[in-house]
Tab-separated table of C-alpha atoms in Angstrom:
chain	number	residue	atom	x	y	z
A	1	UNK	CA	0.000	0.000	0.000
A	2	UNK	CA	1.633	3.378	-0.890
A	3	UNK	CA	1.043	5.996	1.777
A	4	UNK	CA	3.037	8.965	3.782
A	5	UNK	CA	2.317	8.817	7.590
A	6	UNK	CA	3.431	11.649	9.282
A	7	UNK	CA	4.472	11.943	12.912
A	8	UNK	CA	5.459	13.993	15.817
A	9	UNK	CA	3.151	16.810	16.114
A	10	UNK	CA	2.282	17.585	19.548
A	11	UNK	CA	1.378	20.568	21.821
A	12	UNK	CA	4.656	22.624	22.653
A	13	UNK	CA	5.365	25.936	24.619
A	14	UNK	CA	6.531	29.146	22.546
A	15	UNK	CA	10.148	28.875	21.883
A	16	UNK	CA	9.980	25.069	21.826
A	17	UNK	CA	11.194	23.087	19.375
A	18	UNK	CA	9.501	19.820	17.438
A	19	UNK	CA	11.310	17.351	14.911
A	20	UNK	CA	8.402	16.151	12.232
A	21	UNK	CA	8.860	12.519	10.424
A	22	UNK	CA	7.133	11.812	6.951
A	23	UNK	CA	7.766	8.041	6.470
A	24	UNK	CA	6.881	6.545	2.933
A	25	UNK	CA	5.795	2.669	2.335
A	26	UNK	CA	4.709	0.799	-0.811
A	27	UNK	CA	7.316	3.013	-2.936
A	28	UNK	CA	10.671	4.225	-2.616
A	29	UNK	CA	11.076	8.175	-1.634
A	30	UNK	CA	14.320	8.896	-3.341
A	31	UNK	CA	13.071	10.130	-6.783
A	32	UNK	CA	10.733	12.554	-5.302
A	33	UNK	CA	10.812	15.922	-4.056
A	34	UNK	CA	9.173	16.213	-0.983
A	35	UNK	CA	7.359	19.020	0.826
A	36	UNK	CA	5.259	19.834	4.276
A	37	UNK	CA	2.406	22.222	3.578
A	38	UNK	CA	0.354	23.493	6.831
A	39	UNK	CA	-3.193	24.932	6.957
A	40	UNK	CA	-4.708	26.467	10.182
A	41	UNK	CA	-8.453	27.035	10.805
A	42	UNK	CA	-9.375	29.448	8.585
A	43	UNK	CA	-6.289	29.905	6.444
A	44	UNK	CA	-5.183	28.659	2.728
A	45	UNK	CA	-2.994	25.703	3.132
A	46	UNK	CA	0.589	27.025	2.914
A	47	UNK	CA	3.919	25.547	1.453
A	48	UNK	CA	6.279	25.680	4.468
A	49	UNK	CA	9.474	23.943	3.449
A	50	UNK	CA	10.531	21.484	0.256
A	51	UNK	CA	13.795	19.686	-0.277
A	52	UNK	CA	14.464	17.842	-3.777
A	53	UNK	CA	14.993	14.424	-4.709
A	54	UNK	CA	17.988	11.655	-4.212
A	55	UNK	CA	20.619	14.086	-2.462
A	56	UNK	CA	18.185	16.909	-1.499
A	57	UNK	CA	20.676	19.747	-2.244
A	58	UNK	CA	17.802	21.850	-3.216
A	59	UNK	CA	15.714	23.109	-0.876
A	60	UNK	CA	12.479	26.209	-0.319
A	61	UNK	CA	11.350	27.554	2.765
A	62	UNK	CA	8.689	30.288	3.164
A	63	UNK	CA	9.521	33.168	4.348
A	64	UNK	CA	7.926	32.900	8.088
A	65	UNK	CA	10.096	29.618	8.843
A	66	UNK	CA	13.643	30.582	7.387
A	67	UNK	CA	16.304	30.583	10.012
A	68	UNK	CA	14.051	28.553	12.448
A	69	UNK	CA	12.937	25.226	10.346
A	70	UNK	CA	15.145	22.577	8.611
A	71	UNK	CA	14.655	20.281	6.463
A	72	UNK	CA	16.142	17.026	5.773
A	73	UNK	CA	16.064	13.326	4.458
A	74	UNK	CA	17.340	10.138	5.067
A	75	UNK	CA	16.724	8.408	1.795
A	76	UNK	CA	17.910	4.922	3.119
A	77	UNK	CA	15.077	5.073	5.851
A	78	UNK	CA	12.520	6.392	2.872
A	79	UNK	CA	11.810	9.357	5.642
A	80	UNK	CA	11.916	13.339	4.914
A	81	UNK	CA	12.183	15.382	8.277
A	82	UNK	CA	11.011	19.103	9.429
A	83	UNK	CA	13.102	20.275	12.661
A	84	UNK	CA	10.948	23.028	13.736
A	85	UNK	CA	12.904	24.943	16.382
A	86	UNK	CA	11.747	28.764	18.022
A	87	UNK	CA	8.324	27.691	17.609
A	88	UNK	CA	5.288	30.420	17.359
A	89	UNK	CA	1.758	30.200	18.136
A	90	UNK	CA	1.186	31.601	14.486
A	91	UNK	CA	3.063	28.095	13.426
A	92	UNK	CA	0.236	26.215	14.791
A	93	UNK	CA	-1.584	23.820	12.408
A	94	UNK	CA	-2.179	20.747	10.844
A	95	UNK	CA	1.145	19.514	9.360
A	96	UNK	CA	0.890	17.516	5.947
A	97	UNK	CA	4.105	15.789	3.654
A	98	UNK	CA	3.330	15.075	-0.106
A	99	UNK	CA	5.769	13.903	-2.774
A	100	UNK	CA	6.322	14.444	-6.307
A	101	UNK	CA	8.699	14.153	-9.040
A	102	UNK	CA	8.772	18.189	-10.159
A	103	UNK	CA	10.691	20.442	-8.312
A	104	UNK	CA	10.742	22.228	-5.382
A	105	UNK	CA	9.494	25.387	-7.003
A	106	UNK	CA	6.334	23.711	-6.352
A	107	UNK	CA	6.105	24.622	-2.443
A	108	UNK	CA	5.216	28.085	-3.526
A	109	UNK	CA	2.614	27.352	-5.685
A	110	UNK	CA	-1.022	28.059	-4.751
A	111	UNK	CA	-2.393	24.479	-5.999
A	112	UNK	CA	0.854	22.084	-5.806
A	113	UNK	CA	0.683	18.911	-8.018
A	114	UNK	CA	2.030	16.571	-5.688
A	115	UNK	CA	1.888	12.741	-6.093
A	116	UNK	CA	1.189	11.057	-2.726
A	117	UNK	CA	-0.252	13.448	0.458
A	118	UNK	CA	-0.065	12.181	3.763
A	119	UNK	CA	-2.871	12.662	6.460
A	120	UNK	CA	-1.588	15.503	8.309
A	121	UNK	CA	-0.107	15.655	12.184
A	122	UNK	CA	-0.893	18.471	14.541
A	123	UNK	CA	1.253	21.200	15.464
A	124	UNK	CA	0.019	23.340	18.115
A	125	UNK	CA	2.402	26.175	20.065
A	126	UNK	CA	0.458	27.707	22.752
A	127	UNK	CA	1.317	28.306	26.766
């Protein structure tokens, strides 16, 4: 069965820091460029960070996250990562990986075309 399952959302304190997991199964995440989009009650769903396929040497953040997020994959354990650190309560939302095989010029599109989504984790920064 080919899926994403994303993990490690939680409630943290402002200034805290999360690490996200998107783990593929059923296919093999190397090929693909891989991105976590977030949408908040209320709010357009928003590209927050890409990186691109096999070595991930290209990577997109928006604007809001640079400096604070990272992102990352370990292609042998078919996972991407997120390491969300300085957390905000404006960061709050549901947290969603999705692959695909264009580039990562896609995270700042309005309607990405992305492959495979995953089901989303929450994120929610509050004291």
């Amino acid at each position: 069965q080919v899926q994403l399952v994303e993990s490690g959302g939680e409630l943290v304190q402002p200034g805290g820091s999360l690490r996200l997991s998107c783990v593929a199964s059923g296919f093999t995440l190397g090929p693909y460029t891989v991105g976590w989009f977030r949408q908040a009650p209320g709010k357009e769903r928003e590209g927050v960070s890409c990186i691109g396929s096999s070595s991930g040497g290209n990577t997109y953040y928006t604007d809001s996250v640079k400096g604070r997020f990272t992102i990352s994959r370990d292609n042998a354990k078919n996972t991407v990562y997120l390491q969300m650190n300085s957390l905000k309560p404006e960061d709050t939302a549901v947290y969603v990986c999705a692959a695909t095989p264009h580039s990562v010029a896609v995270c700042s599109r309005a309607s990405p075309i992305m492959t495979f989504w995953g089901r989303g984790t929450q994120v929610t920064v509050s004291s």
